[in-house]
Amino acid sequence: MEKLSIPYPIVVEGRYDKALLAGIVNGHIIPTDGFCIFKKAEKAALLRRLAELSPIIVLTDSDGAGQVIRNHLNAILPKDRLIHLYTPQIKGKERRKDAPSKEGFLGVEGQEADTLRALLSPFAGESGCRRGGITKLDLYNLGLSGRENSAEQRRALCKQLCLPVDLTAPALLDALNMLYDRETFLNQL
Protein backbone atom coordinates (compact mmCIF):
# COMPACT_ATOMS: atom_id res chain seq x y z
CA MET A 1 0.00 0.00 0.00
CA GLU A 2 1.28 3.49 -0.85
CA LYS A 3 2.48 5.66 2.01
CA LEU A 4 0.53 8.77 2.97
CA SER A 5 2.35 12.05 2.30
CA ILE A 6 1.84 14.15 5.41
CA PRO A 7 3.18 17.73 5.17
CA TYR A 8 3.05 18.36 8.92
CA PRO A 9 5.51 17.04 11.50
CA ILE A 10 4.08 14.22 13.60
CA VAL A 11 5.06 14.00 17.27
CA VAL A 12 4.99 10.54 18.84
CA GLU A 13 6.20 9.18 22.17
CA GLY A 14 9.00 6.83 21.19
CA ARG A 15 11.17 5.21 18.57
CA TYR A 16 8.88 2.19 18.12
CA ASP A 17 5.98 4.53 17.37
CA LYS A 18 8.23 6.33 14.89
CA ALA A 19 9.30 3.07 13.26
CA LEU A 20 5.69 1.96 12.79
CA LEU A 21 4.61 5.30 11.33
CA ALA A 22 7.63 5.39 9.01
CA GLY A 23 6.09 2.42 7.23
CA ILE A 24 2.78 4.25 6.81
CA VAL A 25 3.68 7.88 6.07
CA ASN A 26 6.19 9.95 4.18
CA GLY A 27 6.82 12.84 6.50
CA HIS A 28 8.76 14.00 9.51
CA ILE A 29 8.17 11.96 12.66
CA ILE A 30 9.59 13.32 15.90
CA PRO A 31 9.71 11.13 19.01
CA THR A 32 9.52 12.84 22.40
CA ASP A 33 11.47 9.95 23.92
CA GLY A 34 8.71 9.61 26.48
CA PHE A 35 8.99 12.00 29.39
CA CYS A 36 12.45 13.13 28.23
CA ILE A 37 10.59 15.93 26.43
CA PHE A 38 10.39 17.63 29.84
CA LYS A 39 14.20 17.80 30.06
CA LYS A 40 15.26 18.26 26.44
CA ALA A 41 15.27 21.99 25.84
CA GLU A 42 16.66 21.48 22.34
CA LYS A 43 13.70 19.32 21.32
CA ALA A 44 11.25 21.86 22.74
CA ALA A 45 13.05 24.62 20.83
CA LEU A 46 12.83 22.63 17.61
CA LEU A 47 9.10 22.01 18.13
CA ARG A 48 8.53 25.73 18.79
CA ARG A 49 10.32 26.57 15.57
CA LEU A 50 8.32 23.99 13.62
CA ALA A 51 5.07 25.33 15.08
CA GLU A 52 5.92 28.72 13.57
CA LEU A 53 5.96 27.12 10.12
CA SER A 54 3.07 24.68 10.18
CA PRO A 55 0.68 22.83 12.42
CA ILE A 56 2.07 19.85 14.33
CA ILE A 57 0.22 16.56 14.63
CA VAL A 58 0.37 15.03 18.11
CA LEU A 59 -0.14 11.26 18.18
CA THR A 60 0.68 9.97 21.65
CA ASP A 61 -0.76 6.95 23.41
CA SER A 62 -4.34 7.28 24.65
CA ASP A 63 -3.41 6.70 28.26
CA GLY A 64 -2.39 8.82 31.23
CA ALA A 65 1.24 9.10 30.18
CA GLY A 66 0.25 10.15 26.67
CA GLN A 67 -2.04 12.80 28.13
CA VAL A 68 0.76 14.16 30.33
CA ILE A 69 2.93 14.57 27.23
CA ARG A 70 0.05 16.21 25.34
CA ASN A 71 -0.50 18.63 28.23
CA HIS A 72 3.18 19.52 28.24
CA LEU A 73 3.09 20.19 24.49
CA ASN A 74 -0.01 22.34 25.02
CA ALA A 75 1.95 24.34 27.59
CA ILE A 76 5.05 24.94 25.47
CA LEU A 77 3.47 25.35 22.02
CA PRO A 78 0.63 27.49 20.69
CA LYS A 79 -2.53 25.39 21.07
CA ASP A 80 -3.86 26.56 17.72
CA ARG A 81 -0.81 24.97 16.03
CA LEU A 82 -1.43 21.50 17.49
CA ILE A 83 -3.58 18.82 15.89
CA HIS A 84 -4.33 16.16 18.49
CA LEU A 85 -5.13 12.71 17.11
CA TYR A 86 -6.20 9.89 19.43
CA THR A 87 -5.88 6.16 18.98
CA PRO A 88 -8.73 3.97 20.20
CA GLN A 89 -8.34 2.61 23.72
CA ILE A 90 -7.95 -1.08 23.00
CA LYS A 91 -7.05 -3.45 25.83
CA GLY A 92 -3.90 -5.45 25.16
CA LYS A 93 -0.11 -5.32 25.10
CA GLU A 94 2.47 -4.65 22.44
CA ARG A 95 4.27 -7.71 21.05
CA ARG A 96 7.71 -6.57 22.17
CA LYS A 97 6.62 -6.04 25.79
CA ASP A 98 6.33 -8.65 28.53
CA ALA A 99 3.35 -6.98 30.17
CA PRO A 100 0.65 -4.50 29.20
CA SER A 101 1.03 -0.82 30.04
CA LYS A 102 -0.07 0.45 33.44
CA GLU A 103 -3.57 1.13 32.13
CA GLY A 104 -3.64 -1.95 29.92
CA PHE A 105 -4.20 -0.19 26.59
CA LEU A 106 -2.30 -0.58 23.35
CA GLY A 107 -0.09 2.38 22.53
CA VAL A 108 0.52 3.84 19.10
CA GLU A 109 2.98 1.05 18.31
CA GLY A 110 0.31 -1.56 19.08
CA GLN A 111 -2.30 -0.13 16.72
CA GLU A 112 -3.13 -1.68 13.38
CA ALA A 113 -1.61 0.14 10.42
CA ASP A 114 -5.09 0.65 8.95
CA THR A 115 -6.22 2.42 12.13
CA LEU A 116 -3.27 4.82 12.00
CA ARG A 117 -3.74 5.31 8.27
CA ALA A 118 -7.39 6.26 8.87
CA LEU A 119 -6.38 8.77 11.57
CA LEU A 120 -3.78 10.43 9.37
CA SER A 121 -5.44 10.22 5.95
CA PRO A 122 -7.40 13.50 6.31
CA PHE A 123 -4.04 15.30 6.37
CA ALA A 124 -2.46 13.45 3.46
CA GLY A 125 -1.63 15.57 0.48
CA GLU A 126 -2.69 18.78 2.18
CA SER A 127 -0.83 21.67 0.72
CA GLY A 128 1.74 22.41 3.32
CA CYS A 129 4.94 24.27 2.82
CA ARG A 130 7.21 21.95 0.83
CA ARG A 131 10.46 21.36 2.64
CA GLY A 132 13.36 18.98 2.42
CA GLY A 133 15.96 18.03 -0.14
CA ILE A 134 18.99 19.04 1.93
CA THR A 135 21.55 16.22 1.87
CA LYS A 136 24.51 14.98 3.89
CA LEU A 137 26.68 16.07 0.97
CA ASP A 138 25.32 19.62 1.30
CA LEU A 139 26.37 19.66 4.95
CA TYR A 140 29.79 18.32 4.05
CA ASN A 141 30.28 20.85 1.25
CA LEU A 142 29.30 23.65 3.61
CA GLY A 143 31.79 22.42 6.21
CA LEU A 144 29.04 21.44 8.65
CA SER A 145 30.05 17.77 8.86
CA GLY A 146 33.12 15.64 8.34
CA ARG A 147 35.60 18.48 8.67
CA GLU A 148 37.95 19.61 11.39
CA ASN A 149 35.87 22.62 12.53
CA SER A 150 32.46 21.22 11.65
CA ALA A 151 31.11 21.28 15.20
CA GLU A 152 31.96 24.97 15.60
CA GLN A 153 30.42 25.79 12.23
CA ARG A 154 27.26 23.85 13.14
CA ARG A 155 26.99 25.79 16.41
CA ALA A 156 27.34 29.10 14.56
CA LEU A 157 24.74 28.12 11.98
CA CYS A 158 22.35 26.86 14.65
CA LYS A 159 22.71 30.14 16.52
CA GLN A 160 22.06 32.08 13.29
CA LEU A 161 18.95 30.00 12.54
CA CYS A 162 17.68 30.04 16.16
CA LEU A 163 18.13 26.28 16.54
CA PRO A 164 19.59 24.42 19.52
CA VAL A 165 23.36 24.95 19.29
CA ASP A 166 24.39 21.42 20.25
CA LEU A 167 22.84 19.55 17.30
CA THR A 168 24.87 16.73 15.79
CA ALA A 169 25.25 16.66 12.00
CA PRO A 170 22.42 14.09 11.56
CA ALA A 171 20.15 16.02 13.93
CA LEU A 172 20.92 19.26 12.11
CA LEU A 173 20.15 17.62 8.77
CA ASP A 174 16.77 16.42 10.09
CA ALA A 175 15.96 19.84 11.55
CA LEU A 176 16.94 21.69 8.37
CA ASN A 177 14.83 19.38 6.22
CA MET A 178 11.84 19.97 8.48
CA LEU A 179 12.31 23.74 8.37
CA TYR A 180 13.51 24.55 4.85
CA ASP A 181 13.54 23.43 1.28
CA ARG A 182 17.05 23.10 -0.17
CA GLU A 183 16.96 26.28 -2.24
CA THR A 184 15.75 28.49 0.61
CA PHE A 185 18.32 27.06 2.98
CA LEU A 186 21.24 27.53 0.59
CA ASN A 187 20.13 31.07 -0.23
CA GLN A 188 20.21 32.00 3.47
CA LEU A 189 23.89 31.26 3.77
XYZ file of C-alpha atoms in Angstrom:
189
model
C 0.000 0.000 0.000
C 1.278 3.492 -0.846
C 2.477 5.664 2.009
C 0.530 8.767 2.972
C 2.347 12.050 2.300
C 1.838 14.154 5.406
C 3.175 17.729 5.166
C 3.053 18.355 8.917
C 5.510 17.044 11.502
C 4.077 14.218 13.602
C 5.064 14.005 17.274
C 4.989 10.539 18.842
C 6.202 9.181 22.168
C 8.999 6.826 21.188
C 11.170 5.206 18.574
C 8.882 2.195 18.120
C 5.977 4.532 17.367
C 8.228 6.331 14.887
C 9.298 3.071 13.256
C 5.692 1.956 12.790
C 4.607 5.302 11.334
C 7.626 5.395 9.009
C 6.092 2.415 7.227
C 2.780 4.250 6.813
C 3.682 7.879 6.070
C 6.186 9.950 4.184
C 6.825 12.838 6.500
C 8.756 13.997 9.505
C 8.167 11.964 12.656
C 9.591 13.323 15.904
C 9.714 11.129 19.013
C 9.519 12.843 22.404
C 11.473 9.952 23.923
C 8.712 9.613 26.476
C 8.991 11.997 29.386
C 12.450 13.126 28.227
C 10.587 15.933 26.427
C 10.395 17.633 29.841
C 14.203 17.804 30.061
C 15.257 18.259 26.441
C 15.270 21.991 25.837
C 16.661 21.483 22.338
C 13.698 19.319 21.320
C 11.246 21.858 22.742
C 13.055 24.624 20.833
C 12.831 22.631 17.609
C 9.105 22.011 18.130
C 8.530 25.726 18.788
C 10.317 26.572 15.566
C 8.317 23.988 13.620
C 5.070 25.328 15.080
C 5.920 28.720 13.567
C 5.961 27.117 10.120
C 3.074 24.682 10.181
C 0.684 22.827 12.421
C 2.075 19.845 14.326
C 0.216 16.562 14.626
C 0.374 15.026 18.108
C -0.143 11.256 18.182
C 0.684 9.974 21.648
C -0.763 6.947 23.409
C -4.343 7.284 24.646
C -3.412 6.705 28.259
C -2.391 8.817 31.232
C 1.241 9.099 30.178
C 0.252 10.150 26.670
C -2.041 12.798 28.134
C 0.761 14.160 30.332
C 2.931 14.574 27.227
C 0.045 16.213 25.340
C -0.505 18.633 28.230
C 3.180 19.525 28.239
C 3.091 20.192 24.488
C -0.014 22.342 25.020
C 1.946 24.342 27.588
C 5.054 24.942 25.469
C 3.470 25.350 22.017
C 0.625 27.494 20.692
C -2.527 25.394 21.071
C -3.857 26.559 17.721
C -0.809 24.971 16.028
C -1.433 21.502 17.486
C -3.581 18.819 15.886
C -4.333 16.156 18.486
C -5.127 12.710 17.114
C -6.202 9.895 19.425
C -5.883 6.161 18.979
C -8.730 3.969 20.200
C -8.337 2.614 23.717
C -7.947 -1.084 23.000
C -7.048 -3.454 25.828
C -3.897 -5.450 25.155
C -0.111 -5.322 25.105
C 2.468 -4.648 22.440
C 4.269 -7.710 21.045
C 7.706 -6.565 22.170
C 6.623 -6.039 25.795
C 6.334 -8.652 28.526
C 3.354 -6.979 30.172
C 0.651 -4.504 29.201
C 1.027 -0.821 30.036
C -0.070 0.446 33.435
C -3.570 1.133 32.133
C -3.642 -1.945 29.915
C -4.202 -0.189 26.586
C -2.296 -0.579 23.346
C -0.095 2.377 22.534
C 0.517 3.843 19.100
C 2.979 1.051 18.306
C 0.312 -1.563 19.079
C -2.302 -0.134 16.724
C -3.133 -1.675 13.381
C -1.606 0.138 10.417
C -5.091 0.652 8.949
C -6.219 2.421 12.129
C -3.269 4.825 11.998
C -3.739 5.306 8.270
C -7.393 6.262 8.866
C -6.381 8.771 11.569
C -3.783 10.430 9.365
C -5.436 10.216 5.950
C -7.403 13.497 6.311
C -4.036 15.302 6.371
C -2.459 13.446 3.457
C -1.626 15.566 0.479
C -2.687 18.781 2.178
C -0.826 21.673 0.717
C 1.739 22.405 3.321
C 4.942 24.267 2.823
C 7.215 21.947 0.826
C 10.462 21.361 2.644
C 13.365 18.976 2.416
C 15.957 18.031 -0.138
C 18.988 19.039 1.928
C 21.546 16.218 1.866
C 24.509 14.982 3.889
C 26.681 16.067 0.967
C 25.319 19.617 1.298
C 26.365 19.661 4.951
C 29.789 18.321 4.049
C 30.278 20.850 1.246
C 29.299 23.654 3.613
C 31.794 22.415 6.208
C 29.044 21.435 8.648
C 30.050 17.767 8.864
C 33.121 15.636 8.342
C 35.596 18.484 8.665
C 37.947 19.606 11.389
C 35.873 22.620 12.533
C 32.459 21.224 11.646
C 31.114 21.280 15.203
C 31.960 24.972 15.600
C 30.420 25.791 12.226
C 27.261 23.854 13.137
C 26.988 25.786 16.406
C 27.344 29.100 14.560
C 24.736 28.119 11.977
C 22.351 26.860 14.652
C 22.710 30.138 16.522
C 22.061 32.080 13.286
C 18.950 30.000 12.540
C 17.682 30.044 16.164
C 18.134 26.283 16.537
C 19.586 24.420 19.524
C 23.356 24.951 19.288
C 24.392 21.421 20.248
C 22.842 19.549 17.299
C 24.871 16.727 15.794
C 25.248 16.656 12.002
C 22.418 14.087 11.557
C 20.147 16.018 13.931
C 20.922 19.262 12.108
C 20.150 17.619 8.770
C 16.768 16.416 10.094
C 15.963 19.845 11.547
C 16.943 21.690 8.366
C 14.827 19.376 6.220
C 11.840 19.969 8.484
C 12.306 23.739 8.374
C 13.510 24.548 4.855
C 13.545 23.427 1.279
C 17.051 23.099 -0.174
C 16.957 26.282 -2.242
C 15.745 28.487 0.609
C 18.322 27.058 2.980
C 21.238 27.525 0.589
C 20.129 31.072 -0.231
C 20.208 32.002 3.469
C 23.890 31.262 3.766
